[in-house]
Tab-separated table of C-alpha atoms in Angstrom:
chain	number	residue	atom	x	y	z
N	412	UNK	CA	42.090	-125.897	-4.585
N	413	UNK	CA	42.859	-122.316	-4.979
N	414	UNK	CA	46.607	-123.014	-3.584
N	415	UNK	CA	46.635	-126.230	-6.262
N	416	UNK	CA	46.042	-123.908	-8.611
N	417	UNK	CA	48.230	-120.536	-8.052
N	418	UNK	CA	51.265	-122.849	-6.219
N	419	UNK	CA	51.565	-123.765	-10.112
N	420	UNK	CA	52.612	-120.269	-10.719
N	421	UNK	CA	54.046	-117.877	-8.305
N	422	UNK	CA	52.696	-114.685	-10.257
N	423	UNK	CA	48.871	-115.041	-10.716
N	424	UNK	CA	49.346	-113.980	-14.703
N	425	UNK	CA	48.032	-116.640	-16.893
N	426	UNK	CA	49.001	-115.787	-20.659
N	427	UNK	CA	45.542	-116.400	-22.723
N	428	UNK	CA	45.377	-119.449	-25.215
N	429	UNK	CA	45.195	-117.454	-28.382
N	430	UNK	CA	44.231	-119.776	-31.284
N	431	UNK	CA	45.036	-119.430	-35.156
N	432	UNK	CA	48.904	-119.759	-34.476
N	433	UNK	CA	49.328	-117.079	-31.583
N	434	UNK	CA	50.269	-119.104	-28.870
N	435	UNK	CA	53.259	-120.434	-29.812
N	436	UNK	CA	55.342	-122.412	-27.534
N	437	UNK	CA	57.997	-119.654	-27.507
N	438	UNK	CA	54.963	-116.940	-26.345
N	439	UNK	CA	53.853	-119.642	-23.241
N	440	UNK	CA	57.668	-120.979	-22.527
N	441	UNK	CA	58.564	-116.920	-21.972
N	442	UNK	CA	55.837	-116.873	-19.477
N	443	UNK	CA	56.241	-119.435	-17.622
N	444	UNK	CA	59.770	-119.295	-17.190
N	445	UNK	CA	58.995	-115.724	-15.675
N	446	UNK	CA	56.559	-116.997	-13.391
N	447	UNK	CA	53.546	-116.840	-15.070
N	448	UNK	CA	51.698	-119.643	-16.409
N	449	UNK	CA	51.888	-120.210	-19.919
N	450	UNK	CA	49.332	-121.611	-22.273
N	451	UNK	CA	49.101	-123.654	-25.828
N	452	UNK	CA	46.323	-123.313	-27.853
N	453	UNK	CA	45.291	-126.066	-29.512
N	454	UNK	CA	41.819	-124.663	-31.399
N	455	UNK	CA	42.505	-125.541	-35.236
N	456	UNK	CA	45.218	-127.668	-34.997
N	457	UNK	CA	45.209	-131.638	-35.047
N	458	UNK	CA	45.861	-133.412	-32.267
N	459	UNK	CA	49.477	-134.418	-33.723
N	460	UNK	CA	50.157	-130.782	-33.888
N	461	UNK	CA	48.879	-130.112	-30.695
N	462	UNK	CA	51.543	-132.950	-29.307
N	463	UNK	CA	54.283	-131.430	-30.961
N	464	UNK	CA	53.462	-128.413	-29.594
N	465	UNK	CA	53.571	-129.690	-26.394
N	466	UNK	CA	57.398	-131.655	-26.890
N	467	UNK	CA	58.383	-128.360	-28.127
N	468	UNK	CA	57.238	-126.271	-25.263
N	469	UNK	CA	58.701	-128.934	-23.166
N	470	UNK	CA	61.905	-128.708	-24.671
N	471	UNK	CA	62.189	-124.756	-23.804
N	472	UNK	CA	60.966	-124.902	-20.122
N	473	UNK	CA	60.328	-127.220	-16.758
N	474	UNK	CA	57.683	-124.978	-16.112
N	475	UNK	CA	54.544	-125.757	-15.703
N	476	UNK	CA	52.195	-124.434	-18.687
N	477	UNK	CA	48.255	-125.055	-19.718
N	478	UNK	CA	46.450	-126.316	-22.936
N	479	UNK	CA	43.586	-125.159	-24.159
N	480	UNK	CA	40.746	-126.826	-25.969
N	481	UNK	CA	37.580	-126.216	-27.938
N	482	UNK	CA	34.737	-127.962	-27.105
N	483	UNK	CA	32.622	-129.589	-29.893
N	484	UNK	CA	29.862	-127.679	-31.024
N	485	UNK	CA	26.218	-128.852	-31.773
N	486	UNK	CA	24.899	-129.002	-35.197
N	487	UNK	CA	21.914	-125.847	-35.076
N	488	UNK	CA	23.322	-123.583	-38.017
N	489	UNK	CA	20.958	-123.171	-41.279
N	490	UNK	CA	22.644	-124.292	-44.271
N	491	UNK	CA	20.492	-121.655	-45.997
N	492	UNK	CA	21.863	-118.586	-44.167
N	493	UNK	CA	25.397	-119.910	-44.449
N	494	UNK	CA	25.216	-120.137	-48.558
N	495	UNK	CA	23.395	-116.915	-48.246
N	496	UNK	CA	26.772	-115.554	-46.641
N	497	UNK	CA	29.033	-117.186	-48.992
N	498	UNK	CA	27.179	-115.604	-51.742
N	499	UNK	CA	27.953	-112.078	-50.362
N	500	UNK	CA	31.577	-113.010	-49.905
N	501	UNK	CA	31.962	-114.149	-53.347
N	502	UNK	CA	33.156	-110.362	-53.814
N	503	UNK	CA	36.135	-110.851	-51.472
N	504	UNK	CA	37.329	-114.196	-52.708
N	505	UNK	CA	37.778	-112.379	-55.913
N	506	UNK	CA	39.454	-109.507	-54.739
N	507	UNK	CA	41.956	-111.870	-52.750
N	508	UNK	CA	41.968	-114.224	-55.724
N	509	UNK	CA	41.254	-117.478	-53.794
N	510	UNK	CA	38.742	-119.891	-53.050
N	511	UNK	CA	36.408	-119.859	-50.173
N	512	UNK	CA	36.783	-122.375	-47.697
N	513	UNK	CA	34.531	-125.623	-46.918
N	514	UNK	CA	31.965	-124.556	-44.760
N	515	UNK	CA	31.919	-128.672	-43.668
N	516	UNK	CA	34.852	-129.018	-42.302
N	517	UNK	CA	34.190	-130.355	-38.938
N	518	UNK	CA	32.221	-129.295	-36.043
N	519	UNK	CA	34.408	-131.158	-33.246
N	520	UNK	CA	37.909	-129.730	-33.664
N	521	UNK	CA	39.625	-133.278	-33.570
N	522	UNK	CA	38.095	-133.119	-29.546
N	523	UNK	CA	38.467	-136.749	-28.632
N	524	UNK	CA	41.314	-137.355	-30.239
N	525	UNK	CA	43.030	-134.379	-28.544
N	526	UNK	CA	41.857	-135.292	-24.825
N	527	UNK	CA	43.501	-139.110	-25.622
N	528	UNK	CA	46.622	-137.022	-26.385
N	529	UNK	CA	46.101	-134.955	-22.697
N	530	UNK	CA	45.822	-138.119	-21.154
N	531	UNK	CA	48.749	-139.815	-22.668
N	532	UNK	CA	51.128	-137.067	-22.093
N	533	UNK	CA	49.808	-134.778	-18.744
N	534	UNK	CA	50.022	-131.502	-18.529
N	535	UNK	CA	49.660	-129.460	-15.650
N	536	UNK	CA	46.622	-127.153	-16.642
N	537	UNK	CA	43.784	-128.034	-19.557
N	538	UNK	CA	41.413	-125.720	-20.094
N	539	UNK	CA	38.399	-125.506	-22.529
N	540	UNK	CA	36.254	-123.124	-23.910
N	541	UNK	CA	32.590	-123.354	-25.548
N	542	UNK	CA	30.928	-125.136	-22.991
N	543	UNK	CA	31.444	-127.494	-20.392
N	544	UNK	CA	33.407	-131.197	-20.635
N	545	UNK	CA	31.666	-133.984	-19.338
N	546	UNK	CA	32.509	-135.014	-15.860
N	547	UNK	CA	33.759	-138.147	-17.274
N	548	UNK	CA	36.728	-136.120	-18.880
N	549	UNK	CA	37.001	-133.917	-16.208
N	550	UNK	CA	37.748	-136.833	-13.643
N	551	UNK	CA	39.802	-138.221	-15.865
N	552	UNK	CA	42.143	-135.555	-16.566
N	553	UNK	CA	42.279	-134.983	-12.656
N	554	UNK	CA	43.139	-138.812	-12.592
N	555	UNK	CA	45.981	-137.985	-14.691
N	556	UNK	CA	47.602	-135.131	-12.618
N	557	UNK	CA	45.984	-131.989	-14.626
N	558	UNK	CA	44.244	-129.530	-13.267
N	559	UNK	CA	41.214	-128.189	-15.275
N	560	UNK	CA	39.617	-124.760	-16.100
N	561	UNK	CA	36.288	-123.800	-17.935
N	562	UNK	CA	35.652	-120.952	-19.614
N	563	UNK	CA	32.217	-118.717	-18.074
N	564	UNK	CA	30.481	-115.850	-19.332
N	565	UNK	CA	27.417	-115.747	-16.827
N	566	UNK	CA	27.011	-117.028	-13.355
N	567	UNK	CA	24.592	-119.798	-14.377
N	568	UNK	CA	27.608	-120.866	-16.455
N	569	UNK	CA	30.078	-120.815	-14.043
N	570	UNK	CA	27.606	-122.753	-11.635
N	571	UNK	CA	27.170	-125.301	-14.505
N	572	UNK	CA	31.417	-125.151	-14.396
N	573	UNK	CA	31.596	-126.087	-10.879
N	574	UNK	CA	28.761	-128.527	-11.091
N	575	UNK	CA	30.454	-130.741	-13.650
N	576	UNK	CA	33.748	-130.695	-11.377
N	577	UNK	CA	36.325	-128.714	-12.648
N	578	UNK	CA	38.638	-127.202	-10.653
N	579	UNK	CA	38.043	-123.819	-11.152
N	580	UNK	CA	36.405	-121.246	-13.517
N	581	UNK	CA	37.685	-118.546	-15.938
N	582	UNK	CA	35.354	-115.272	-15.807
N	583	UNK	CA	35.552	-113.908	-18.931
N	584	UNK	CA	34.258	-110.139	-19.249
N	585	UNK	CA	32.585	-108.372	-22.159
N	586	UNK	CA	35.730	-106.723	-22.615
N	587	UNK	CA	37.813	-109.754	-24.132
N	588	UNK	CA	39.548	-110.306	-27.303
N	589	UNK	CA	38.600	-113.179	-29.568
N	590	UNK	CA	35.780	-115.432	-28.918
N	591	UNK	CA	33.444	-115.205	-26.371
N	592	UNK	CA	33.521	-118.600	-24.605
N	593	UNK	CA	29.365	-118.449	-24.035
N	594	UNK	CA	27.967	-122.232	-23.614
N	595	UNK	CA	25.227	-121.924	-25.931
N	596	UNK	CA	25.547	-119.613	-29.084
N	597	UNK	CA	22.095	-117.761	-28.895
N	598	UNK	CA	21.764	-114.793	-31.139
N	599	UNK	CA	19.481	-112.953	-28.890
N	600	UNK	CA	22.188	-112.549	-26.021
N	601	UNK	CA	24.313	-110.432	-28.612
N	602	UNK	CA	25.723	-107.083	-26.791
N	603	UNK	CA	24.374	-108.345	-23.357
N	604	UNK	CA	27.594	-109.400	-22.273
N	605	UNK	CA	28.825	-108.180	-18.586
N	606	UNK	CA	31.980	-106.115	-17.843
N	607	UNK	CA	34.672	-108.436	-16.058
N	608	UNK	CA	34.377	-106.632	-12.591
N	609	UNK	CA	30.826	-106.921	-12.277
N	610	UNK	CA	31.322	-110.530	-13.157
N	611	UNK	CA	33.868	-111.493	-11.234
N	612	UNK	CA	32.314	-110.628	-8.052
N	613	UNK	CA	28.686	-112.316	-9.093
N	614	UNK	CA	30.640	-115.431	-9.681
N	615	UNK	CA	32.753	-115.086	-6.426
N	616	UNK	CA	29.571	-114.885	-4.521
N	617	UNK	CA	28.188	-117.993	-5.816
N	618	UNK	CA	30.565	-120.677	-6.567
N	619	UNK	CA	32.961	-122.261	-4.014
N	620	UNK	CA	35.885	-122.544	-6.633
N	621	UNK	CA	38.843	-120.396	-7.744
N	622	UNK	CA	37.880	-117.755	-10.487
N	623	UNK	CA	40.399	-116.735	-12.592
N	624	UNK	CA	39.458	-113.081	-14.407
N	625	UNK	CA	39.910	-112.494	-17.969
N	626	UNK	CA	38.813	-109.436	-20.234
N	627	UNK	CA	40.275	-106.535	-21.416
N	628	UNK	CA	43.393	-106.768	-18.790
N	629	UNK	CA	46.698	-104.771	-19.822
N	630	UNK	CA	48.226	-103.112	-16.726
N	631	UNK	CA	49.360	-104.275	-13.220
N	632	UNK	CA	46.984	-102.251	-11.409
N	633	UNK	CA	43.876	-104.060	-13.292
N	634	UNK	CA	45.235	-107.307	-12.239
N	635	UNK	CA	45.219	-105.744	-8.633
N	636	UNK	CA	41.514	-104.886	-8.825
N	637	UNK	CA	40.038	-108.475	-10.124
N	638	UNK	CA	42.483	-109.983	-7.368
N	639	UNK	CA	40.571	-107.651	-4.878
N	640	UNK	CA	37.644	-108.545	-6.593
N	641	UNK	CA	38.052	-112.166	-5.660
N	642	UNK	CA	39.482	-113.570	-8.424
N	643	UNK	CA	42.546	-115.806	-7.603
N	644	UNK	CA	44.559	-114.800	-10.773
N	645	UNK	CA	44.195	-113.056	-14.186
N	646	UNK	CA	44.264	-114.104	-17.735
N	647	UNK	CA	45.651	-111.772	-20.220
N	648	UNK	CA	45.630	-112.135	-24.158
N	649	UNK	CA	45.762	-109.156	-25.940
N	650	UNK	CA	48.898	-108.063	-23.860
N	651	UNK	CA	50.845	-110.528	-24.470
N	652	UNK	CA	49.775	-110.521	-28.063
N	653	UNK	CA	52.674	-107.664	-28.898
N	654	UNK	CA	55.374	-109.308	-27.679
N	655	UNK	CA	58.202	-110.905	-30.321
N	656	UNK	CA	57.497	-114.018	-28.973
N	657	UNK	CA	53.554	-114.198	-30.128
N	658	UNK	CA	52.888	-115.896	-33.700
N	659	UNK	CA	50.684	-112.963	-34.524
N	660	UNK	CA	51.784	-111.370	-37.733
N	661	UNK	CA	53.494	-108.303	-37.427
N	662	UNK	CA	50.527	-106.602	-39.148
N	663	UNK	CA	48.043	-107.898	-36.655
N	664	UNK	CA	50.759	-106.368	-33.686
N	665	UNK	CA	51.467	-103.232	-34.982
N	666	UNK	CA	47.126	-102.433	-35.700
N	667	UNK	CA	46.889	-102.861	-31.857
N	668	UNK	CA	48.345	-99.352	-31.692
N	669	UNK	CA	47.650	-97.995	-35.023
N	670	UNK	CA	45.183	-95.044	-34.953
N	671	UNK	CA	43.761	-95.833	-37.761
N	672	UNK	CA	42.034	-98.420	-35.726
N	673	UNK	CA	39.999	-96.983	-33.096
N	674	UNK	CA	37.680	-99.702	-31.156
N	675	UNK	CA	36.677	-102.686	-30.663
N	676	UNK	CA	33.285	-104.507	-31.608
N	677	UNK	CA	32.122	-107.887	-31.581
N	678	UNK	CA	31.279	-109.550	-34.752
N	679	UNK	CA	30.370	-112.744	-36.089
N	680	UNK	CA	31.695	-111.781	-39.580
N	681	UNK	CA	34.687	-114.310	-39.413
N	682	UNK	CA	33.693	-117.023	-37.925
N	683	UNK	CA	29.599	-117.014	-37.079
N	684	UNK	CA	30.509	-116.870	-33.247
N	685	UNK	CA	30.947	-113.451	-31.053
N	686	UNK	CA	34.431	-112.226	-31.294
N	687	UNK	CA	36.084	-108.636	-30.370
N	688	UNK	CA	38.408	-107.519	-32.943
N	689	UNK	CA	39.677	-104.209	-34.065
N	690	UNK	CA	36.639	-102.837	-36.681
N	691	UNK	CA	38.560	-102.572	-39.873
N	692	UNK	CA	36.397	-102.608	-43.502
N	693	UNK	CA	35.351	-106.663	-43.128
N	694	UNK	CA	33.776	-106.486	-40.394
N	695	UNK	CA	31.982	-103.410	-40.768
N	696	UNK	CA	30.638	-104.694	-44.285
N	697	UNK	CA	29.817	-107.877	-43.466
N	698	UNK	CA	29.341	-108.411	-39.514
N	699	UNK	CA	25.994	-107.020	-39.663
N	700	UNK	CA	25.000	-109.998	-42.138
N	701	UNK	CA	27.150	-112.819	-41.041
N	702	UNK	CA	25.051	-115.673	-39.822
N	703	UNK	CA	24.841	-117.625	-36.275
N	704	UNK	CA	26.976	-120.596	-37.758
N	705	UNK	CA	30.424	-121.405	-36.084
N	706	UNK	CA	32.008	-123.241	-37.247
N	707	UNK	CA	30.927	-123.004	-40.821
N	708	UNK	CA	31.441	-119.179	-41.033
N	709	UNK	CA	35.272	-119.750	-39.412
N	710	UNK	CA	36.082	-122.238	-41.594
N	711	UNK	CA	34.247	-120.099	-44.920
N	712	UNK	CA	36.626	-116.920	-44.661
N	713	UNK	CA	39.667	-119.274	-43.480
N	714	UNK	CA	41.096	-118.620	-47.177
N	715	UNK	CA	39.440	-114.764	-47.005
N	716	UNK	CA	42.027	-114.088	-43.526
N	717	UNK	CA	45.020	-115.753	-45.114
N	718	UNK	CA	44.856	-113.911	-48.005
N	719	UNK	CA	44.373	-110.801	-46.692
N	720	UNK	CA	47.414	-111.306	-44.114
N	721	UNK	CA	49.669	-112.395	-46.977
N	722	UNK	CA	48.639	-109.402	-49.024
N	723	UNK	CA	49.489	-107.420	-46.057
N	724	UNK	CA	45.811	-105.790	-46.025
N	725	UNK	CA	44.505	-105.410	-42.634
N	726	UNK	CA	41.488	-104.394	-43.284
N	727	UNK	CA	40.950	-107.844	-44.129
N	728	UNK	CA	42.195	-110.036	-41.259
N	729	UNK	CA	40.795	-110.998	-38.338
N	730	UNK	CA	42.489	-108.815	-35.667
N	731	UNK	CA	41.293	-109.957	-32.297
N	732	UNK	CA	41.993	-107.715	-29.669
N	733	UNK	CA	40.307	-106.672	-26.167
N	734	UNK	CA	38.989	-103.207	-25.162
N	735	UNK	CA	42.463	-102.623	-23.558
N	736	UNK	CA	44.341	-103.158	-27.226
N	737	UNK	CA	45.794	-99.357	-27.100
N	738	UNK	CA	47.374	-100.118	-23.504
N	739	UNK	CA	49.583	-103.482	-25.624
N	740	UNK	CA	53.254	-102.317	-24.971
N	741	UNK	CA	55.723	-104.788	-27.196
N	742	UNK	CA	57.787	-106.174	-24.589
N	743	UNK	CA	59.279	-109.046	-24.343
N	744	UNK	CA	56.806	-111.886	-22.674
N	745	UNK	CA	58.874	-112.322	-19.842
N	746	UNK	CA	59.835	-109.005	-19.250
N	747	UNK	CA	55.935	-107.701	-19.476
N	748	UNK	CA	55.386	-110.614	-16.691
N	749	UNK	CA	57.963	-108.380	-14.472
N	750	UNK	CA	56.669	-105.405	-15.342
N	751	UNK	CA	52.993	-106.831	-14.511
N	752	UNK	CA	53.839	-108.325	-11.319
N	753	UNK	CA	55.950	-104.821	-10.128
N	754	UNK	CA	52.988	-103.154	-11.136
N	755	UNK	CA	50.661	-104.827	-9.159
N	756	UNK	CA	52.644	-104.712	-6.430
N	757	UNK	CA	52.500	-101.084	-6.157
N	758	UNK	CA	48.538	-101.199	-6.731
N	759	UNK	CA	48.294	-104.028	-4.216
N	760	UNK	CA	50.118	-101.723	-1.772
N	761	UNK	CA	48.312	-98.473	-2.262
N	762	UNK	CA	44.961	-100.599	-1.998
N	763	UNK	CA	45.992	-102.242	1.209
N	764	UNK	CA	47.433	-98.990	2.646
N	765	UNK	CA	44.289	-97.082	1.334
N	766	UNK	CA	42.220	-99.550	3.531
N	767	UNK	CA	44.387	-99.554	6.427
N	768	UNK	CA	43.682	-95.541	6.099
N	769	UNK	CA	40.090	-96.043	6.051
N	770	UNK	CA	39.636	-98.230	8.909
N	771	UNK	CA	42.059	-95.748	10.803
């Protein structure tokens, strides 16, 4: 299955689904045309956005490319804590001069409606993130021609991956931008995520399917190491979050370098989930209060994050980024896949002529 998988792509880069208008079907066209497999993200669109997405993206390459899901989420958040939190962002709505958003907006992401889409109209990858589909929707989608990949955090979450039958699981490090894609949301775990390698090679060890390594990946020789690790390819987000061809606002590109921004934390101050972004004044004021309640939190500071990006504040927005964010270079998507790939050939190289060395 590992050859099903990579034979779709003859570099093993996959370009990260990057929801909240990121992904764009230029970004995943650019990388799969270079050899890379590209990804849509459909995560707060509707499922007739999502499928004309998909007729775009089609329309720019033969390629094959992924789509990327959220699963539902179960209904545990306190109402209490969540009006608690809008209270303490009443300040910011002000200062941005909008509303706050409907905390009840919808827990399940238009789900169902989006898999009858991916089963209408195939594509070669789905992945999901948040937990684990069914089996039921697994087989189906494998029925339809699509290969599918589940987000892990743990090992006991990539054993509940290959348990429900999906064709192989993404190992997603500490070190990754955006959301962690944990199965269960449990406040107590907070900070006790593990560091991709360290992962990577737990998972390796005990499941029987591919493992595709994501977290904090921005040069050539890191793809190398995960590779030697065990992992049959690597997912990168925050790298190809520079390039002209990602519908990140310039803002949110050019803070990836800026010194004013320094690190990296994870927060549930935008959306009540874990999330690494670049600390800017938000998240330092409110992270430390924002509730365990996603979606309600994500879709309370929706208005909060657009206003800030159309008043050009950073220090509002949401800027998601891994640990690697100074490393982001703005190339061109499909000329960072070439530079990637000649990268890791070098590394690849000096690793195997390092061992050959060693055993000499």
């Amino acid at each position: 299955m590992s050859s099903a998988l990579t034979d779709l792509f003859p570099i093993p880069i996959v370009q990260a689904p990057m929801a909240g208008g990121i992904s764009v079907p230029q970004l995943a066209a650019a990388v799969s045309e270079a050899g890379g497999l590209g990804f849509l993200a459909a995560g707060y669109k509707t499922a007739d956005g999502m499928y004309q997405e998909i007729k775009q993206l089609r329309g720019l390459t033969g390629r094959p490319f992924g789509v990327n899901l959220f699963m539902p989420q179960p209904d545990f958040a306190e109402s209490g804590a969540v009006e608690v939190y809008a209270h303490q962002l009443a300040g910011e709505a002000a200062w941005y001069d909008t509303e706050l958003g409907d905390p009840d907006s919808g827990r399940d992401d238009g789900y169902e409606a989006k898999l009858a889409v991916l089963l209408d109209n195939p594509v070669a990858v789905a992945s999901f993130h948040f937990g684990v589909p069914t089996r039921e929707v697994l087989d189906s989608l494998r029925r339809a021609g699509t290969l599918t990949l589940v987000t892990a955090t743990t090992v006991e979450e990539a054993l509940a991956v290959e348990r429900a039958g999906a064709d192989a699981v993404i190992a997603q490090g500490v070190e990754a931008g955006g959301h962690q894609g944990t199965h269960r949301d449990v406040p107590e775990n907070d900070g006790s995520g593990i560091g991709l390698l360290s992962l990577v090679a737990q998972v390796r060890e005990a499941v029987a399917i591919p493992v595709v390594a994501a977290g904090g990946l921005m040069r050539g020789s890191q793809i190398a190491a995960v590779l030697a690790a065990g992992a049959s390819a690597a997912q990168l987000g925050t790298a190809f979050l520079a390039a002209p061809e990602s519908g990140a606002p310039g803002l949110h590109k050019r803070a990836l370098t800026d010194p004013l921004f320094t690190r990296t934390a994870l927060t549930r101050a935008f959306s009540g989930r874990p999330a690494r972004g670049l600390v800017n004044r938000f998240m330092r004021e409110h992270g430390p209060y924002a509730p365990a309640a996603y979606p309600e939190v994500h879709h309370l500071t929706s208005p909060l994050r657009k206003a800030a990006a159309k008043a050009g504040d950073a220090q509002g927005m949401a800027l998601w980024a891994g640990q690697g964010h100074r490393m982001a270079r703005g190339l061109a998507a499909g000329q960072l896949v070439e530079v990637l790939a000649e990268e890791l050939a070098v590394a690849s190289t000096a690793l195997s002529t390092k061992g050959e060395g060693e055993r000499g």
